[in-house]
mmCIF file with all atom_site columns, C-alpha atoms in Angstrom:
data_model
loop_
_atom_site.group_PDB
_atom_site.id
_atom_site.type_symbol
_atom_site.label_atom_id
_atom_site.label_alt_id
_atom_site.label_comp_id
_atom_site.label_asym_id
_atom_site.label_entity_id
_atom_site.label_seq_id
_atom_site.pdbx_PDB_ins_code
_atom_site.Cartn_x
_atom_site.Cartn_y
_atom_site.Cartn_z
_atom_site.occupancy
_atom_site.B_iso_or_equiv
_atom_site.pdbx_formal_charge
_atom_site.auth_seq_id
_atom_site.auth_comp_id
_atom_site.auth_asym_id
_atom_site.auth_atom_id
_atom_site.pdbx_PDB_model_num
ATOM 1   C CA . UNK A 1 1   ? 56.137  63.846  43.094  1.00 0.00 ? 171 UNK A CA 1
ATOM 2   C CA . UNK A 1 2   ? 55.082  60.852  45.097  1.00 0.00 ? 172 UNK A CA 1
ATOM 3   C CA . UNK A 1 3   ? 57.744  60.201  47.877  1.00 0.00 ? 173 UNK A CA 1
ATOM 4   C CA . UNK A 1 4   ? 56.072  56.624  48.903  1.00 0.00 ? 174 UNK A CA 1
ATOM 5   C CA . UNK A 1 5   ? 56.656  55.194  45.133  1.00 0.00 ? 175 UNK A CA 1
ATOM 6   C CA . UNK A 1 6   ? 60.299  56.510  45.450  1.00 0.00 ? 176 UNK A CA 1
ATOM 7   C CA . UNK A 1 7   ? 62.795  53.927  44.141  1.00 0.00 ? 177 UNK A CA 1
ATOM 8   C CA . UNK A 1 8   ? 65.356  55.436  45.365  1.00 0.00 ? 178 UNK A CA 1
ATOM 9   C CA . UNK A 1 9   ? 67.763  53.400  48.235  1.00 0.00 ? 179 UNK A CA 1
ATOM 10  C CA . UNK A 1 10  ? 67.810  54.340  52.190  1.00 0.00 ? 180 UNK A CA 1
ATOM 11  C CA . UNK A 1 11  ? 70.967  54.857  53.670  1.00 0.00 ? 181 UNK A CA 1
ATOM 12  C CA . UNK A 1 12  ? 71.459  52.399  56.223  1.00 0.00 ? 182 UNK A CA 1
ATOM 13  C CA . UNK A 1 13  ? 73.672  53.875  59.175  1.00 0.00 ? 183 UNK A CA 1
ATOM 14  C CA . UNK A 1 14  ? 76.764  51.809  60.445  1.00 0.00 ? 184 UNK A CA 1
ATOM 15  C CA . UNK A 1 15  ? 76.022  51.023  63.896  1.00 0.00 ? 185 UNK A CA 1
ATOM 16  C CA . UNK A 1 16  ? 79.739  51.228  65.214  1.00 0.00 ? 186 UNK A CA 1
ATOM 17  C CA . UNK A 1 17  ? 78.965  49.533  68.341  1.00 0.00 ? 187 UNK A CA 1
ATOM 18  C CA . UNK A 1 18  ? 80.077  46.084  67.178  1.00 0.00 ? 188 UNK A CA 1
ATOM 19  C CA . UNK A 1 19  ? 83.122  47.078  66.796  1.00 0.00 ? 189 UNK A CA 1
ATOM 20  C CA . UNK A 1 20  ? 86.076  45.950  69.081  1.00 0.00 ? 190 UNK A CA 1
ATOM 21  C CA . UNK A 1 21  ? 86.720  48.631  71.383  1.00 0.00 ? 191 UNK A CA 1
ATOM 22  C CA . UNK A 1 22  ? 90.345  49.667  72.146  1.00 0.00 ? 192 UNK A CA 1
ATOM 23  C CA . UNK A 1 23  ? 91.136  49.856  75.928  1.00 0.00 ? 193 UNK A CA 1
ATOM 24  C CA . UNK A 1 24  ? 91.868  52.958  77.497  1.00 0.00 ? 194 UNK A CA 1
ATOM 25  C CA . UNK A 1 25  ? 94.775  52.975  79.144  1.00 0.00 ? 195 UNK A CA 1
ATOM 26  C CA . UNK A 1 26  ? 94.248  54.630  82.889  1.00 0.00 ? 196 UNK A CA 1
ATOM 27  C CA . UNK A 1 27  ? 95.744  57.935  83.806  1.00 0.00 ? 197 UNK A CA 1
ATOM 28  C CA . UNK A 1 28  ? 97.629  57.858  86.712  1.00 0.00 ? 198 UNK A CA 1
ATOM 29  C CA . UNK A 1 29  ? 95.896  60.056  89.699  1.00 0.00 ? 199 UNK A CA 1
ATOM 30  C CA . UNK A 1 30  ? 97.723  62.501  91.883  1.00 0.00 ? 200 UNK A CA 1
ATOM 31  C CA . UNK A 1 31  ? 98.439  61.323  95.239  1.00 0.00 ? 201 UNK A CA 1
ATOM 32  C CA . UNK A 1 32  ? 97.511  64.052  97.957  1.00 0.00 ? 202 UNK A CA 1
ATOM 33  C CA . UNK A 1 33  ? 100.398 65.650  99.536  1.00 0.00 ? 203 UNK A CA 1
ATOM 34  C CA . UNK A 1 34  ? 100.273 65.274  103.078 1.00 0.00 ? 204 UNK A CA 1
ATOM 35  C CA . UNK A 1 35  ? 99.707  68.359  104.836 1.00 0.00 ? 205 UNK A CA 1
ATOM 36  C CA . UNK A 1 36  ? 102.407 70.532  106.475 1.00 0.00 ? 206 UNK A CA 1
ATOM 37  C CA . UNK A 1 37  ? 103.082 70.006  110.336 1.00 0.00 ? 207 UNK A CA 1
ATOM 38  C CA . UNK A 1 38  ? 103.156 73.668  110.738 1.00 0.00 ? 208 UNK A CA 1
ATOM 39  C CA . UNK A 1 39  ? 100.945 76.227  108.676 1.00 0.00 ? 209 UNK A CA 1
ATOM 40  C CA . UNK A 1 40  ? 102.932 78.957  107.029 1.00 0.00 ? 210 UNK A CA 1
ATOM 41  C CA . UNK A 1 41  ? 103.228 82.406  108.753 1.00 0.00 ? 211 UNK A CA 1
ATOM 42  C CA . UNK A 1 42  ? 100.780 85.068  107.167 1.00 0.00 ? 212 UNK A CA 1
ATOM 43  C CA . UNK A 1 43  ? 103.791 87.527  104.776 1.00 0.00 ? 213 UNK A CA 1
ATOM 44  C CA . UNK A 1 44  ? 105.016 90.351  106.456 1.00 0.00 ? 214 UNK A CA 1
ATOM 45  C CA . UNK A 1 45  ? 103.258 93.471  105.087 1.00 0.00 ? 215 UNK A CA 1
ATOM 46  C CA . UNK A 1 46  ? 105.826 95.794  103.499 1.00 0.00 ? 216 UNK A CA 1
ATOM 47  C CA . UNK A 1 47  ? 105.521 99.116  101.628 1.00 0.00 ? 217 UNK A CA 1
ATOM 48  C CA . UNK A 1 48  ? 106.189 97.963  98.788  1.00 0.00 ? 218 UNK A CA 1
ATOM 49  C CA . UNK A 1 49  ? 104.020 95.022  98.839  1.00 0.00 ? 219 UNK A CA 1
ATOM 50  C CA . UNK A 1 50  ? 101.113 97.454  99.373  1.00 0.00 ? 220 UNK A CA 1
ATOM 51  C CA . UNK A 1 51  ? 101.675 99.766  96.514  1.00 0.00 ? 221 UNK A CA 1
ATOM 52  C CA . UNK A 1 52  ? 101.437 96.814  93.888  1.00 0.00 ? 222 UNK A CA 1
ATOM 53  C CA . UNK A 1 53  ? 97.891  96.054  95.491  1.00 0.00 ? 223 UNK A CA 1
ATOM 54  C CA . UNK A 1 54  ? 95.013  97.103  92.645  1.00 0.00 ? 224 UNK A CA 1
ATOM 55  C CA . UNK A 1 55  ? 93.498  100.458 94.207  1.00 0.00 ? 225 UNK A CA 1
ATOM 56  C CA . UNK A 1 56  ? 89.937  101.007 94.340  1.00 0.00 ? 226 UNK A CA 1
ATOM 57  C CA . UNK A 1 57  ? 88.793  103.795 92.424  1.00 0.00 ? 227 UNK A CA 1
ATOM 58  C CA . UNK A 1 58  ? 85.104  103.431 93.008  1.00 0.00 ? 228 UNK A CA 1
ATOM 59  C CA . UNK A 1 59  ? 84.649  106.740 95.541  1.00 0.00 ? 229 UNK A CA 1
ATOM 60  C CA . UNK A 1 60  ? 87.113  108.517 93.342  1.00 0.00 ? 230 UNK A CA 1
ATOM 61  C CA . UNK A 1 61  ? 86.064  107.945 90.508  1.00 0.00 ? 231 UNK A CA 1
ATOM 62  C CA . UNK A 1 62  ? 82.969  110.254 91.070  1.00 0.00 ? 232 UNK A CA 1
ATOM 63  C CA . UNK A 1 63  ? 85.312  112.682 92.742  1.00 0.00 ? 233 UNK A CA 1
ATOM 64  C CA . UNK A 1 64  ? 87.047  112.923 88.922  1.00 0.00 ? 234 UNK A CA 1
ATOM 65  C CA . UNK A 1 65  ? 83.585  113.053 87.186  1.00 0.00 ? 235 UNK A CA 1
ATOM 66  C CA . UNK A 1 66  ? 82.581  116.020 89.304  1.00 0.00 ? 236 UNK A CA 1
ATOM 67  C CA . UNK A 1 67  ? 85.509  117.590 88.338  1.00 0.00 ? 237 UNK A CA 1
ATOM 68  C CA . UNK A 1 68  ? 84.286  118.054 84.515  1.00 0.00 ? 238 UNK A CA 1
ATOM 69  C CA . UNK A 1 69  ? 80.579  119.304 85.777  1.00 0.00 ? 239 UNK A CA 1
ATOM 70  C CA . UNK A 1 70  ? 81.237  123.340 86.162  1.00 0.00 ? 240 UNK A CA 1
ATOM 71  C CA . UNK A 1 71  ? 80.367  124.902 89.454  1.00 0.00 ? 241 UNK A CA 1
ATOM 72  C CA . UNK A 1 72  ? 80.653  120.690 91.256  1.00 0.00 ? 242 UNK A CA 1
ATOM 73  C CA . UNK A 1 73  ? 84.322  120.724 90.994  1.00 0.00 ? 243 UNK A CA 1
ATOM 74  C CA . UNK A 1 74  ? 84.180  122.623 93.859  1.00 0.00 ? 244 UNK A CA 1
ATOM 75  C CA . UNK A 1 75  ? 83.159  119.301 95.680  1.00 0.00 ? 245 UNK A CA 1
ATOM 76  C CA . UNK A 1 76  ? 86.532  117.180 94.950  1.00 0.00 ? 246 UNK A CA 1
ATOM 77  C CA . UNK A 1 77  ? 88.126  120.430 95.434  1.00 0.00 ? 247 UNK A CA 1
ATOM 78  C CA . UNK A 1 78  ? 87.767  121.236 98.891  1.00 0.00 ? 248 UNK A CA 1
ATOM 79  C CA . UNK A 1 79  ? 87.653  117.472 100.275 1.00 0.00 ? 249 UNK A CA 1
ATOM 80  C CA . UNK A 1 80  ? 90.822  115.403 101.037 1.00 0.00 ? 250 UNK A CA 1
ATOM 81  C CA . UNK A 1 81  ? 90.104  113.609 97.493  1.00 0.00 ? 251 UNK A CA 1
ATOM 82  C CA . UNK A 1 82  ? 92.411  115.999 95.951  1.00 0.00 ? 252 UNK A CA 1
ATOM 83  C CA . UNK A 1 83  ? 95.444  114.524 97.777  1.00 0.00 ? 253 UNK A CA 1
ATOM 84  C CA . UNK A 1 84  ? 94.809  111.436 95.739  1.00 0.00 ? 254 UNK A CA 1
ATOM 85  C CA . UNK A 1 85  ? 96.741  111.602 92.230  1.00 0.00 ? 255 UNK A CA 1
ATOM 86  C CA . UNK A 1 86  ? 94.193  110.239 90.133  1.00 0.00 ? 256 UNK A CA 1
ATOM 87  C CA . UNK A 1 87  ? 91.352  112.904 91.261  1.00 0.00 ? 257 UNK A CA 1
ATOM 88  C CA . UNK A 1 88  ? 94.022  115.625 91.330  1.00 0.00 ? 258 UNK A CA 1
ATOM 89  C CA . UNK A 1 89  ? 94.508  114.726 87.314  1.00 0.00 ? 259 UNK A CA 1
ATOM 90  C CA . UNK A 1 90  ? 91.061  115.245 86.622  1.00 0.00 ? 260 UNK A CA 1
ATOM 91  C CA . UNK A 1 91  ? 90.275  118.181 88.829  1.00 0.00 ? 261 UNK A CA 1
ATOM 92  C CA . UNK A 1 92  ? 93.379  120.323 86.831  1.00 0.00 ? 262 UNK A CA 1
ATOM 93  C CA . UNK A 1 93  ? 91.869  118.471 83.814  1.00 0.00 ? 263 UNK A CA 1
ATOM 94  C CA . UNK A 1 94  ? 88.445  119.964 84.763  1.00 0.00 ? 264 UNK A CA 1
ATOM 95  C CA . UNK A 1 95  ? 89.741  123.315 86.011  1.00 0.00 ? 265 UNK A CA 1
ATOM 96  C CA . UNK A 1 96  ? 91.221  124.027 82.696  1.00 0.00 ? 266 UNK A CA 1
ATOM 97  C CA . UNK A 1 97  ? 88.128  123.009 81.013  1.00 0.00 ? 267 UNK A CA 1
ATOM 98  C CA . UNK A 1 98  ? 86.444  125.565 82.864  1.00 0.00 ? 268 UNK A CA 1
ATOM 99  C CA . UNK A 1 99  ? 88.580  128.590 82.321  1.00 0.00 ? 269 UNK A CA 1
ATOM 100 C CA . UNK A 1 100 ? 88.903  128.143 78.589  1.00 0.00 ? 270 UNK A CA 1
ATOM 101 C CA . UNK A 1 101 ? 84.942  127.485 78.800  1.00 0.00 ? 271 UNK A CA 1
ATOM 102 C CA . UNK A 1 102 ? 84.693  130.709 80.680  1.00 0.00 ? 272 UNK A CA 1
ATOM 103 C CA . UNK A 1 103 ? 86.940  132.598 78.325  1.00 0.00 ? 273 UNK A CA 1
ATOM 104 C CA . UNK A 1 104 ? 85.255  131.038 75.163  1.00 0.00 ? 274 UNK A CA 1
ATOM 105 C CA . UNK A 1 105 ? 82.124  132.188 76.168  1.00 0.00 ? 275 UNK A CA 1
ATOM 106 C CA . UNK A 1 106 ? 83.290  136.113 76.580  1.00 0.00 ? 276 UNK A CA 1
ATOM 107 C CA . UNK A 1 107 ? 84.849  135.754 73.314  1.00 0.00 ? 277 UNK A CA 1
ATOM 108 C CA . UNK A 1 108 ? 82.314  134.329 71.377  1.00 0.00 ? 278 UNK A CA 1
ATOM 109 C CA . UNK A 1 109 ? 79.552  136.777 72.835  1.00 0.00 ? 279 UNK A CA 1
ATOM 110 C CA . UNK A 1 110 ? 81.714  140.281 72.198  1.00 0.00 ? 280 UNK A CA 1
ATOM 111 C CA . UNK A 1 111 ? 82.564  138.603 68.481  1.00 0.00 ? 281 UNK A CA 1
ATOM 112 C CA . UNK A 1 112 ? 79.283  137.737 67.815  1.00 0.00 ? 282 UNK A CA 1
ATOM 113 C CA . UNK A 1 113 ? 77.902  140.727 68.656  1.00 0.00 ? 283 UNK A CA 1
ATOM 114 C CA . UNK A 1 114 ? 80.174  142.978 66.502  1.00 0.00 ? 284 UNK A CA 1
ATOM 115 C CA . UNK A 1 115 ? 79.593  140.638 64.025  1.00 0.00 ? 285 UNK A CA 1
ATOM 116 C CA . UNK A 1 116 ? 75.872  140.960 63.569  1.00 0.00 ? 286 UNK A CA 1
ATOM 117 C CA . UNK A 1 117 ? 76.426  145.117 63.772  1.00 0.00 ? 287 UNK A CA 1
ATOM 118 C CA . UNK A 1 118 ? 78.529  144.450 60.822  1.00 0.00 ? 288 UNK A CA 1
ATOM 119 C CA . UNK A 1 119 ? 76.117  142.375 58.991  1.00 0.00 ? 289 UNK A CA 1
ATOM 120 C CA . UNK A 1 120 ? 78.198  139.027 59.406  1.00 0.00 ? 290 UNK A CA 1
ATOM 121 C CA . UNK A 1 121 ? 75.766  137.219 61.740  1.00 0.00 ? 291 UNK A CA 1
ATOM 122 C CA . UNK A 1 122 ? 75.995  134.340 59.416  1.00 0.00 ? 292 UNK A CA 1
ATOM 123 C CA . UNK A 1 123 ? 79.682  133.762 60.851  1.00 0.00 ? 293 UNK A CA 1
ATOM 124 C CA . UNK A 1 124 ? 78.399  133.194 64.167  1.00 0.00 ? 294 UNK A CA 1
ATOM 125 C CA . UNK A 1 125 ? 77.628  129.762 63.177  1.00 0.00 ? 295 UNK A CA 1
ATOM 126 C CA . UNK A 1 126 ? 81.243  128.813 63.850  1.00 0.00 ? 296 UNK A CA 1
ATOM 127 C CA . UNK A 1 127 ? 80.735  129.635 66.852  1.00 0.00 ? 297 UNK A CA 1
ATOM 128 C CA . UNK A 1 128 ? 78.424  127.035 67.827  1.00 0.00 ? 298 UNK A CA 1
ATOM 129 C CA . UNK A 1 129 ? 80.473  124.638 66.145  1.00 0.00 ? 299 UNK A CA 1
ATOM 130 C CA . UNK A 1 130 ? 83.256  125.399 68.311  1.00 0.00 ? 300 UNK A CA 1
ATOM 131 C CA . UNK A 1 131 ? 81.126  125.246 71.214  1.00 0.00 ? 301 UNK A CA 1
ATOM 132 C CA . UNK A 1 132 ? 79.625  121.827 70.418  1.00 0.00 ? 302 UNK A CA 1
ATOM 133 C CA . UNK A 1 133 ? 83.398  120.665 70.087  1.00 0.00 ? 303 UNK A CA 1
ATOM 134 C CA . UNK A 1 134 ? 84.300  122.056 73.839  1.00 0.00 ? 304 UNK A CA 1
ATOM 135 C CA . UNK A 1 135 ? 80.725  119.874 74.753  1.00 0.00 ? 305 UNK A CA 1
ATOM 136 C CA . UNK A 1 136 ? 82.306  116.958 73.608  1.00 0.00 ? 306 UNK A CA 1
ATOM 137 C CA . UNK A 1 137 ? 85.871  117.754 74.998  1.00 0.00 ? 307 UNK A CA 1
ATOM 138 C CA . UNK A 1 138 ? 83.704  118.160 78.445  1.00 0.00 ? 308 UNK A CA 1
ATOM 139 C CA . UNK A 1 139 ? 82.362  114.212 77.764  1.00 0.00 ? 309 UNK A CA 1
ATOM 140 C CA . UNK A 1 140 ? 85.555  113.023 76.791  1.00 0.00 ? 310 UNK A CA 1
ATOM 141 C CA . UNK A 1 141 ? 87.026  113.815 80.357  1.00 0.00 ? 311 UNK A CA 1
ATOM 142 C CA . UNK A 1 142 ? 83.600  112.392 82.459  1.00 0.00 ? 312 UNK A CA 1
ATOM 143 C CA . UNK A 1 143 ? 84.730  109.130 79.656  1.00 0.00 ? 313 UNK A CA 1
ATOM 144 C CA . UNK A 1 144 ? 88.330  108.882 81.192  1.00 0.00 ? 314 UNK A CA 1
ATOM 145 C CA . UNK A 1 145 ? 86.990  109.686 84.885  1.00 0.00 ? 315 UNK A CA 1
ATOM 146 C CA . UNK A 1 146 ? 84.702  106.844 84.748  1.00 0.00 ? 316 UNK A CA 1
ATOM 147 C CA . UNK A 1 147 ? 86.822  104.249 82.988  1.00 0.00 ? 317 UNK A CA 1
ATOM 148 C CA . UNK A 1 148 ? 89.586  105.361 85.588  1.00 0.00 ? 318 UNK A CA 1
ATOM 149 C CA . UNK A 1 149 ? 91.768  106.291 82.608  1.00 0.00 ? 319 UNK A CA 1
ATOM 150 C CA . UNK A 1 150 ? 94.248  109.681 83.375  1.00 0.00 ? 320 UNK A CA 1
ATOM 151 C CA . UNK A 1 151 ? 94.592  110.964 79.526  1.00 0.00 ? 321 UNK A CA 1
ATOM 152 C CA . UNK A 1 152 ? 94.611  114.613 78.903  1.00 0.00 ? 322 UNK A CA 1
ATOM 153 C CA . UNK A 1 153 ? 91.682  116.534 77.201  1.00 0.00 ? 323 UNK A CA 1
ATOM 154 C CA . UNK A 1 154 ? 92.149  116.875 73.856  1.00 0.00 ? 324 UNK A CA 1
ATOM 155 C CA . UNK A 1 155 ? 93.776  120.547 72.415  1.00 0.00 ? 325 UNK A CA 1
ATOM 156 C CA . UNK A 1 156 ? 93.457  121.650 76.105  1.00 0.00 ? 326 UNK A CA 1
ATOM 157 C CA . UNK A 1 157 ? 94.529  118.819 78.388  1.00 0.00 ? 327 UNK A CA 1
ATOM 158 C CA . UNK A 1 158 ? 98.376  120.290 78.401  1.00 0.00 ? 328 UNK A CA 1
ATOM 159 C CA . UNK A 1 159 ? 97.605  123.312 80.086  1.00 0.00 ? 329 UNK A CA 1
ATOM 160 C CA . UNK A 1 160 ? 96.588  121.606 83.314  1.00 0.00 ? 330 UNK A CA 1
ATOM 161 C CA . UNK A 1 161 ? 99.480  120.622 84.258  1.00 0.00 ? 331 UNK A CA 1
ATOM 162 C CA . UNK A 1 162 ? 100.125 124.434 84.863  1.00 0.00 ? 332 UNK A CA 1
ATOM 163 C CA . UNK A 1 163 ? 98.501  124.160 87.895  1.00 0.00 ? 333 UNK A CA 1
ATOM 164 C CA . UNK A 1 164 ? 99.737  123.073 91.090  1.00 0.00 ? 334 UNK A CA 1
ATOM 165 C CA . UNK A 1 165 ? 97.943  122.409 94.440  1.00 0.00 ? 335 UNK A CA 1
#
C-alpha cells in the first residue's frame, strides 16, 4: 500500500488559541499575621504528657530478638532490658519456646528410639514435621520482635505468661 498516493483527508487540529479567553478571577492572598509581642512559654512537661510520646524500640528491639535465639536469651535476661515491658514479653515468649524445645527434643529422641526397636522407624517422620513447625514458631517470634509487635507464639505463646520476674 502506497501511503504518499493516499486519498484519504488529514485531520487538521483546532488551534484553540484564538479563542476569547475568560478572565480569571484573582484569589484573595492571606495577609500575614503579625507576630506575637511575647513568644509562648515552652509546655510544662507532665507525666502524662510523656507517656503518650512514641517510644523508641530500636535497642530493644534486639533485646526481644535475642530472646528467641536459645542459649542468647541469657543476654536480655540479665541486663536492665528486662524491666522494660516490651522485652519482658518476648523474653517469657522466648523462655517458653525454649523449655517446650528442650522437652520436645527428649521426647522425640526416647520415642524415636523405641520406635525403630519396634520396627516403626517410618513414624519418626512426624517427628521432623513437628520439629520444622516449632522452627517456624521460633521465626514467628524474631517476626513480632522486629516489627515491635507483642503477639503470643502460636499453640505455646499462653504459657508465658506463667512466668513472672
Amino acid at each position: 500500500m502506497n501511503f504518499a498516493k493516499s486519498k484519504k483527508p488529514i485531520a487538521k487540529f483546532q488551534n484553540t488559541m484564538d479563542e476569547p479567553q475568560q478572565p480569571v478571577e484573582s484569589i484573595p492572598q492571606a495577609q500575614p499575621t503579625p507576630p506575637e509581642s511575647q513568644p509562648m512559654p515552652p509546655p510544662i512537661p507532665t507525666p502524662l504528657a510523656q507517656s503518650q510520646q512514641p517510644i523508641d524500640l530500636s535497642g530493644n528491639k534486639s533485646m526481644a530478638i535475642l530472646a528467641y535465639l536459645g542459649p542468647l536469651i541469657l543476654i536480655p535476661f540479665l541486663t536492665e532490658a528486662k524491666n522494660d515491658p516490651f522485652v519482658k514479653f518476648h523474653l517469657k515468649q522466648g523462655l517458653t519456646f525454649i523449655i517446650v524445645a528442650i522437652i520436645w527434643s527428649f521426647v522425640a529422641s526416647a520415642l524415636g528410639t523405641i520406635l525403630w526397636a519396634l520396627g516403626l522407624g517410618f513414624l519418626t517422620l512426624l517427628f521432623t514435621l513437628i520439629s520444622l513447625g516449632l522452627f517456624v514458631i521460633d521465626i514467628l517470634g524474631i517476626v513480632n520482635a522486629a516489627n515491635g509487635k507483642m503477639n503470643p507464639l502460636p499453640i505455646i505463646g499462653g504459657l508465658g505468661n506463667k512466668f513472672t520476674f
